[in-house]
Coordinates of C-alpha atoms in Angstrom, one line a residue:
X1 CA -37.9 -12.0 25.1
X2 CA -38.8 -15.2 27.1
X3 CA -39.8 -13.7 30.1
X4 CA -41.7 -11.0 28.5
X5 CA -43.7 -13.6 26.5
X6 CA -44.2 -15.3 30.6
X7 CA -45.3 -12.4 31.8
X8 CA -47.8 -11.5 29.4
X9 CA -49.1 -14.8 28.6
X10 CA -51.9 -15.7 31.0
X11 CA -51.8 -19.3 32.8
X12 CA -48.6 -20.0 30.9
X13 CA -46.9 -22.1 33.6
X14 CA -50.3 -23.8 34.3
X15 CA -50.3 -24.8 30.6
X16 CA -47.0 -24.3 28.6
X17 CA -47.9 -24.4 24.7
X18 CA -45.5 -24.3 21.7
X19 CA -45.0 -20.5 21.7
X20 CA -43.0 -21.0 25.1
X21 CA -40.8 -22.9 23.7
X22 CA -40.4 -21.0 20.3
X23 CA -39.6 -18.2 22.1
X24 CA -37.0 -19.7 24.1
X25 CA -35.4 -21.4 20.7
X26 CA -35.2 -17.1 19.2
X27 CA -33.9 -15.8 22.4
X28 CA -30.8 -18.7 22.4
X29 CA -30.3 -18.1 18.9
X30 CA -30.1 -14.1 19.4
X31 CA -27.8 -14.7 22.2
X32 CA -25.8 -16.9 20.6
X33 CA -25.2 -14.4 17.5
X34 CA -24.3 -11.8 20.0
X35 CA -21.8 -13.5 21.5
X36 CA -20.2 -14.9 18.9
X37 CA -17.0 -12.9 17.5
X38 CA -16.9 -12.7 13.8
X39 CA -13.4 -11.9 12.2
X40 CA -13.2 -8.6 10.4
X41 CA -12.2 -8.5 7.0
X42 CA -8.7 -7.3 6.1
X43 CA -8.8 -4.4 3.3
X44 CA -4.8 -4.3 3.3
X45 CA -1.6 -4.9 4.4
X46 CA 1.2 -3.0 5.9
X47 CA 4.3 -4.1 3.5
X48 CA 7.2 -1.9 5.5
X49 CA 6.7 0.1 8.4
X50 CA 10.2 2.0 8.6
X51 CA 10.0 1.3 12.1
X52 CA 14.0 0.5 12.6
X53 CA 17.4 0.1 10.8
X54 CA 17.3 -3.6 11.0
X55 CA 14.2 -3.4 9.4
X56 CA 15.6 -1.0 6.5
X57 CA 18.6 -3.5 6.2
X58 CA 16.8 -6.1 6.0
X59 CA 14.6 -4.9 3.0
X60 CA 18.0 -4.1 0.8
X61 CA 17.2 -0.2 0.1
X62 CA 19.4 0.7 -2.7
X63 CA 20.0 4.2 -3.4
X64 CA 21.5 6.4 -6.9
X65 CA 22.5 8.8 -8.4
X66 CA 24.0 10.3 -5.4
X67 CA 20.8 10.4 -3.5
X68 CA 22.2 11.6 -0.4
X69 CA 21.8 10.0 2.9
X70 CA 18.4 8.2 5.0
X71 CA 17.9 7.7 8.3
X72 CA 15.4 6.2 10.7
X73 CA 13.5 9.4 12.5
X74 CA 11.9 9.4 15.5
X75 CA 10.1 12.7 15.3
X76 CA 6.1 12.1 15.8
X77 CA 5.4 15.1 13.4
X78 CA 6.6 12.6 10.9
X79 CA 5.2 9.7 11.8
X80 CA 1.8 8.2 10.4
X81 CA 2.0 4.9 12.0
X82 CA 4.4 3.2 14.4
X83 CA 6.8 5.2 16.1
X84 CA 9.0 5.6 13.0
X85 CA 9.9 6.8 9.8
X86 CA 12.4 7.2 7.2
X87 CA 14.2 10.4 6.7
X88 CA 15.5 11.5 4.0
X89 CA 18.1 14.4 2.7
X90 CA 18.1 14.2 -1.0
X91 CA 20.8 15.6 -2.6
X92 CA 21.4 14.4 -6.8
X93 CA 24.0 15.4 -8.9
X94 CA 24.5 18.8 -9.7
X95 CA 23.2 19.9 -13.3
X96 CA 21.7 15.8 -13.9
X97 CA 18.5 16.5 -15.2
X98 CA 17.7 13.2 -16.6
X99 CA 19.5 11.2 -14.3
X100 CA 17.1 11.8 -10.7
X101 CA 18.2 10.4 -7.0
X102 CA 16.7 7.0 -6.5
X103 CA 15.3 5.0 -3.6
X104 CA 14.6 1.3 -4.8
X105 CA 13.0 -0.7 -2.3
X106 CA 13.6 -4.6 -2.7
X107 CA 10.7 -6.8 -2.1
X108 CA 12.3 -10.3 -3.0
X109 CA 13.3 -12.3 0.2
X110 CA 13.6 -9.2 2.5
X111 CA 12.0 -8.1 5.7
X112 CA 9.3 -6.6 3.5
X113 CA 5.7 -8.4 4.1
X114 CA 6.0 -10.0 0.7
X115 CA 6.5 -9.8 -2.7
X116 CA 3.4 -11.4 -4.3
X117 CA 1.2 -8.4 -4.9
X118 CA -1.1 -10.4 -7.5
X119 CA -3.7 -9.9 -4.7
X120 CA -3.2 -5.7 -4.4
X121 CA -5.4 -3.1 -6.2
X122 CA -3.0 -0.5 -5.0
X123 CA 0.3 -0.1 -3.4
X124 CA 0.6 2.9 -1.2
X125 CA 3.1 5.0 0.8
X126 CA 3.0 8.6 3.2
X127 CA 5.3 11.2 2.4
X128 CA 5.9 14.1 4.3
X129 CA 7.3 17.2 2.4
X130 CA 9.8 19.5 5.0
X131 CA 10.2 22.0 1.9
X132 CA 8.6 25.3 1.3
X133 CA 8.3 24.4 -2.6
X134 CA 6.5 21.7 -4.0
X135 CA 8.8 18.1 -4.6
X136 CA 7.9 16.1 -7.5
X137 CA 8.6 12.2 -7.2
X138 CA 8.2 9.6 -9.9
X139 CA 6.8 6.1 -8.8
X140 CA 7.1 2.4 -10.4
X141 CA 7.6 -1.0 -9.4
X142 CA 9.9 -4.0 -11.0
X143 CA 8.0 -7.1 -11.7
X144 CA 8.6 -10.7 -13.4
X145 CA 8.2 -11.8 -17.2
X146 CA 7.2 -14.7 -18.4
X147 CA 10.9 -15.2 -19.1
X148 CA 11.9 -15.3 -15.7
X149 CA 13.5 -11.8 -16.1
X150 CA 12.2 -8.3 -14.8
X151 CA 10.6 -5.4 -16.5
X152 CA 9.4 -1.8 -15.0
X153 CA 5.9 -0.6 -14.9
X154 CA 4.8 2.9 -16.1
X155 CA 6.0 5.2 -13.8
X156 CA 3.7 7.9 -11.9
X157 CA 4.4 11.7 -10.8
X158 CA 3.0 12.6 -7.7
X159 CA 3.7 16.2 -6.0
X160 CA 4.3 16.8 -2.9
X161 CA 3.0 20.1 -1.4
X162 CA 5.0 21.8 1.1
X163 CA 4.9 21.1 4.6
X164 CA 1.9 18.6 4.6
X165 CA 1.6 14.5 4.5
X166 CA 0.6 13.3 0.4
X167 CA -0.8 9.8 0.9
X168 CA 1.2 8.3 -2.8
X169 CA -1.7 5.0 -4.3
X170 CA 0.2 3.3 -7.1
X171 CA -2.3 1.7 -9.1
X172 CA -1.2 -1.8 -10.1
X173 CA -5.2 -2.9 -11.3
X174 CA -3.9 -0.7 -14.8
X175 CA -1.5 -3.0 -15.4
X176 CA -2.6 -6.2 -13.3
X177 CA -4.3 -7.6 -16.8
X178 CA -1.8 -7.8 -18.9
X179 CA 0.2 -11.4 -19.1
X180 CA 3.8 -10.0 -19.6
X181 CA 3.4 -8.6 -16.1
X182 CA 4.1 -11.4 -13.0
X183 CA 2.9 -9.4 -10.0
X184 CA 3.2 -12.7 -8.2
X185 CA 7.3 -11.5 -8.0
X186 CA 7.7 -8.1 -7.6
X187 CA 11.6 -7.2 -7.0
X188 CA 11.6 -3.5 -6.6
X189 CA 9.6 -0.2 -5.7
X190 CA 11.3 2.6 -7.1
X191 CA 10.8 6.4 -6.1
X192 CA 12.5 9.1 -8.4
X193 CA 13.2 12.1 -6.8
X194 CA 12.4 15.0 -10.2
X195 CA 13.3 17.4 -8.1
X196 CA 16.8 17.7 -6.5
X197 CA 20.1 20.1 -5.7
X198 CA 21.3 21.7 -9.0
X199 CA 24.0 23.6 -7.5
X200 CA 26.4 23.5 -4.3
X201 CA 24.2 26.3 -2.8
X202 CA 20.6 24.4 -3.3
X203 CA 19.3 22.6 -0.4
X204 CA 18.6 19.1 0.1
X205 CA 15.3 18.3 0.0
X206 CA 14.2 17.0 3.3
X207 CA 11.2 14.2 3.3
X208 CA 9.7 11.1 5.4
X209 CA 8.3 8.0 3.9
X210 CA 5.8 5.9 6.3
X211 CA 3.6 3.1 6.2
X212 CA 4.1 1.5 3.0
X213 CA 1.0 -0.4 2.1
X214 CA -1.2 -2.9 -0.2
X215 CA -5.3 -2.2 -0.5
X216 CA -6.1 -5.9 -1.7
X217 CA -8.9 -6.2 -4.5
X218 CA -12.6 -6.4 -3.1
X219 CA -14.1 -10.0 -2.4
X220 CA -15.0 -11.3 -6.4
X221 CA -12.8 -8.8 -8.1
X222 CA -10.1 -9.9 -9.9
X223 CA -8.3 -7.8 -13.7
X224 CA -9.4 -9.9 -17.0
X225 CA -6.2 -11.3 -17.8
X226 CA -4.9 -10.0 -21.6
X227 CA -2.8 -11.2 -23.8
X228 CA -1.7 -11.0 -27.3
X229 CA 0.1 -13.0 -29.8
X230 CA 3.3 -12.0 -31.2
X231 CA 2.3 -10.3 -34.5
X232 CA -1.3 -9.4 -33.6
X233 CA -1.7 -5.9 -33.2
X234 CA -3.7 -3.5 -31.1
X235 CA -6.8 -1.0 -32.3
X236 CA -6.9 0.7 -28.7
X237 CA -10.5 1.3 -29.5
X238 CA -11.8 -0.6 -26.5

């Protein structure tokens, strides 16, 4: 920008005036943004990554109701990020239809990223369905009372089509407003399996679970906090 200025400004270097110098002042200023490296904003955060049995160990997965067994896989076709996954052959109890597998993953004091999801808009996770019928999971998360006790959140049914990755978003902003829920200490992410082995001769259902996340809430957003007192009761028309 200088030197273009020079060239085209007649008897500059005879006579340097102030546009010489204001053009000198823009073109160290333009340089200067361009050089300088400006830190990109984070949108989330990777909570578990399934990436190796220490890792699982550390974040205390507790299964139930017979679930069946989980392993760490090292197959790319099930793998969304890192160079792992977890495996697993769900099996239940035969003829439980109320009582579903469970994986519960424990977020307090654990290899897991954190337990404070106060800051989340969504918790998320990758599942990849092996079956040629759809599998039907049920999603919720354990958080703190006011008590210093824990209490479950609504849970969610997601299906998962056959052969193909479903990308499971949990949305804690629902529930992020109400008092009675601490999401500054969540204990547990739990994933009911709906459908499971009913008989000896029914398949496991074979699935991987990748790249457990939190989407944080945009810059300025943050739930209206609720609450109510004891008695006072709720008209649901807002």
């Amino acid at each position: 920008m200088c030197m273009a200025h020079v060239y085209n400004t007649a008897g500059v270097l005879r006579r340097p005036n102030a546009s010489i110098f204001l053009s000198a002042i823009l073109a160290a200023i333009y340089y200067l943004v361009r050089l300088r490296q400006y830190p990109e904003q984070k949108t989330q955060e990777q909570l578990l990554g399934f990436e190796s049995y220490e890792e699982l160990t550390g974040a205390k997965l507790a299964m139930g109701n017979m679930l069946g067994s989980i392993q760490v896989n090292t197959d790319m076709q099930y793998v969304t990020q890192g160079s792992s996954s977890l495996k697993l052959c769900v099996q239940g109890e035969y003829g439980a239809y109320e009582n579903h597998p469970f994986l519960k993953l424990d977020f307090l004091n654990t290899t897991c990223a954190t337990c404070d999801f106060s800051k989340f808009r969504t918790v998320s996770f990758d599942v990849y369905n092996a079956c040629d019928e759809d599998v039907r999971i049920k999603v919720s998360v354990n958080v703190g009372k006011e008590d210093g006790n824990y209490i479950g959140t609504a849970k969610e049914t997601f299906v998962l089509k056959p052969h193909s990755w479903t990308t499971c978003t949990y949305d804690l902003s629902k529930m992020a407003g109400f008092s009675i829920y601490d999401f500054t200490s969540v204990r547990y992410l739990t994933v009911e399996f709906i459908d499971h082995k009913q008989s000896r001769e029914d398949a496991p259902k074979e699935l991987y679970i990748d790249n457990l996340m939190g989407t944080y809430f945009a810059e300025g957003e943050q739930p209206e906090v609720i609450t109510y007192d004891f008695y006072e009761g709720i008209d649901f028309e807002t």
